[in-house]
Amino acid sequence: MLCVAALTCAGVRVLNAADTAGEAFFESKIRPLLVARCYKCHSGDKTKGKLALDTRTGWQNGGISGPAILPGNPKESLLIQVVRPTNIRGLLMPPKDQGDKLSDADVANLIQWIAMGAPDPREVAAPQKRSGMTLEEGRKHWAFQPIARPTPPVVKHRAWPRSPIDQFVLAQLETNGLPPAADSDRHPWLRRVTFDITGLPPTPEEIAAFVGDPTPQAHERVVDRLIASPAFGEKWARHWLDIVGYADEIGVANTVPAIHAWRYRDYVIRAFNTDKPFDQFIREQVAGDLLPASSIDQHRDAIIATGFLLLGEIHIVEADKLQQRADVVDHQIQKIGTAFLGQTLGCVRCHDHKFDPITVGDYYGLAGIFNSSESVYVTGRGVWSSILATDLPESPTHRAERELALRAHSKNVARLKQEHAQLEKELAEVNKQLAAPATKTGAAEPSAISTPPAADPKARKAELEKKLADLTNHLRHLDYIEPKSTPVYAIREAAAPADAHIHVRGNARAPGAAVPRGFIRVMDPAPWPKFSTTASGRIELANWLVRADHPLPARVTANRIWQKFFGEGLVRSLDYYGARGERPSHPELLDWLAGEFIRNGWSQKKLIRQITLSRAYQMSSTQNLAAAARDPDNRLLARMPPRRLDAEAIRDAVLAVSGDLLSGGNGPALALHFFENVGGLDPKNPNPVSYALKKFPEDQLRRRAIYLPVIRSGAQPGPAEVRNLFDFVAPTEMTSHRPSTTVATQALFLMNSEFIRTQAGKLADWALKQDAADDDVRLAKLYLRTLNRPATQTEQDSARQFLNATEKPSASQRRDAWAAYCHALLSSNEFLFRL
């Protein structure tokens, strides 16, 4: 064949016959046309829409609407679309003030040139400057470099490190002339590691076992026990749900219940407790519905996992469904960027990233993948939409459980229907009474009805109509909660997958050129797979994310895990690794952790075990004045930073020490089986079904916070109110880092909350029931239970003085004194912090 690629040899460009003909066509037909009709607005410093047509690089990079030319594809090329008067964009070039439109011959020449592959010999020494990094510059950025495998450094104080982690930390300290803090005592270390891994305090029995274990394996036994606990998943799943923007509500309008969201929450808890490999965790959340499965349970979990793409701030009340679809896709792209890549991708919807080498073309390459998937549907109630739900496959066991529940439900429905029919019969008889002709005395003629005439038929009619209306609503409610299937929120493939068109300035009704489906070029120099015309490409995206040579997902995840133990990430901008993000304080340590994560099968538990058994994690939190002066932010990790517990841990710890905490709690968070919690059931209502959490199941008040409802549209309700005060992340956000504020309302809540006061009373009852009559023994047990350490002599003396302030107190006065003291302990800084 004559048409072979141009070669570059010894700096000389060698052209074949096809190249020569193409470039001759460009020079004779295209360059003069561009100069005459396009350069006035698209050359030099004048580049309207940031599109330069005076260089080959200019049209390759494109402007705010993306690449202007797709070589070999004139139909989809933006340049051809805008020079035709009939183009669907409604934008004609050149503009009217620049003279007549292009002639048919000019347009035909442009089409022929692009069909030839757009040969363009123009070389440019200095291409047009983009606002962010170029692709070449970006590939030199530290975050886009391949994960290295650094050798742990040699340190002077060789006896200190217990792991490679310690070598990396100590090397930085020694370089800066700082010593590490002394080892933590056993009591604060046990409280620290127990809260960090399970979100709960250690029990007095666990404290005694650890303090009394003199073997070198004592710390290992604790860590192994904690990561094997079901409480591990309940703690660590909450970290992931912050990134997802999880809530038990769809959107932020009309309090629309996300009645199946809890299945995703429980999936995440299971995934963490079973130590599902994180690469599989990613695959399932992006493309679980398309993955092969070896069992029904595995297939169910994989389908549930795709709720990751749907359970966020998706707006469901939008009249413009085309724009809504684009907004949903945008949300999904942003979630992929935040959760797995540590990148901000939302702005790239409208223009190239201002700082990073991520282009509009990259964005719409991803958009084609999610635009080829279905996420929402129109409900038929006004302008409302909802997120897709699908029925899970059932095993015989699942089916039997559901059918058992359905039989009980059906009996309840049958009872109410029978009552409804009886009321209708009575109403019909009352109506007959009211319709009967009056006698001379004014009374109605007797009728052959089975019941005696009502003393006041009108009043009885009103009463019956109200009862019938209430029963009708109750029947609608039962129909709403009928266990007829096992639905779950899940994405699915679109009927006709296709590449996406660029949306000019993010406007779905201003389409630009089509962009082939793909990923983000700066993160992967390898060739991408060919995308099928019959599939979305989500499997290809999932596999790309977890490629062993991908520079970001393992780095991002390892850094987040580190942050949960040390308060700050090695990269402090946890969700942003771009040009304006922070560089890692310990880059070699970060890559070592990321590499270990991958080498150990993407096991979070193994990485957590390595971190918590390091000597760096075992350091005391005591401040070193010299280190504080030289490194006030503790970036060099000269000590373990003390940290306040998060909102969930505060609530769960209060329940745990009072003895009121119930284990487990999976299942629906919204108590929709309570009729008073559900509204808008009338099918004629133009708005969707809504809920109001007026009533909570009694046992839910004692479950861990992760099982409580999460509301997107306002303050957290009822038993979850502690979230409103202690920096719970609003579920309208997607973030892996919660702030830690100190404000007066927190102290006021702890002093006045009915929840805290009630649990303090229960803790006091527990203390007073201890076998010993000696208050010193009671106080010793109370301190171990609440602060997880022995009470000091000073604390015992002051406690006795407070408890015995009243001479010969009554039983109720004594109980009140103990409750007040317990309340003070539960409100203390030491209870709210782990050191």
PDB file of C-alpha atoms in Angstrom, residues 775 798-809 813-814 817:
ATOM      1  CA  ASP A 775     -17.163   4.075  96.445  1.00  0.00           C
ATOM      2  CA  SER A 798     -12.567  14.991  94.334  1.00  0.00           C
ATOM      3  CA  ALA A 799     -15.195  12.461  93.260  1.00  0.00           C
ATOM      4  CA  ARG A 800     -15.830  11.339  96.846  1.00  0.00           C
ATOM      5  CA  GLN A 801     -16.121  14.939  97.936  1.00  0.00           C
ATOM      6  CA  PHE A 802     -18.734  15.608  95.236  1.00  0.00           C
ATOM      7  CA  LEU A 803     -20.695  12.394  95.837  1.00  0.00           C
ATOM      8  CA  ASN A 804     -20.812  12.932  99.603  1.00  0.00           C
ATOM      9  CA  ALA A 805     -21.682  16.631  99.551  1.00  0.00           C
ATOM     10  CA  THR A 806     -25.088  15.846 101.062  1.00  0.00           C
ATOM     11  CA  GLU A 807     -25.011  14.343 104.549  1.00  0.00           C
ATOM     12  CA  LYS A 808     -27.077  11.162 104.832  1.00  0.00           C
ATOM     13  CA  PRO A 809     -28.549  11.436 101.309  1.00  0.00           C
ATOM     14  CA  GLN A 813     -30.339  11.936  96.073  1.00  0.00           C
ATOM     15  CA  ARG A 814     -27.451   9.473  95.937  1.00  0.00           C
ATOM     16  CA  ALA A 817     -25.269  12.649  92.541  1.00  0.00           C
TER      17      ALA A 817
END
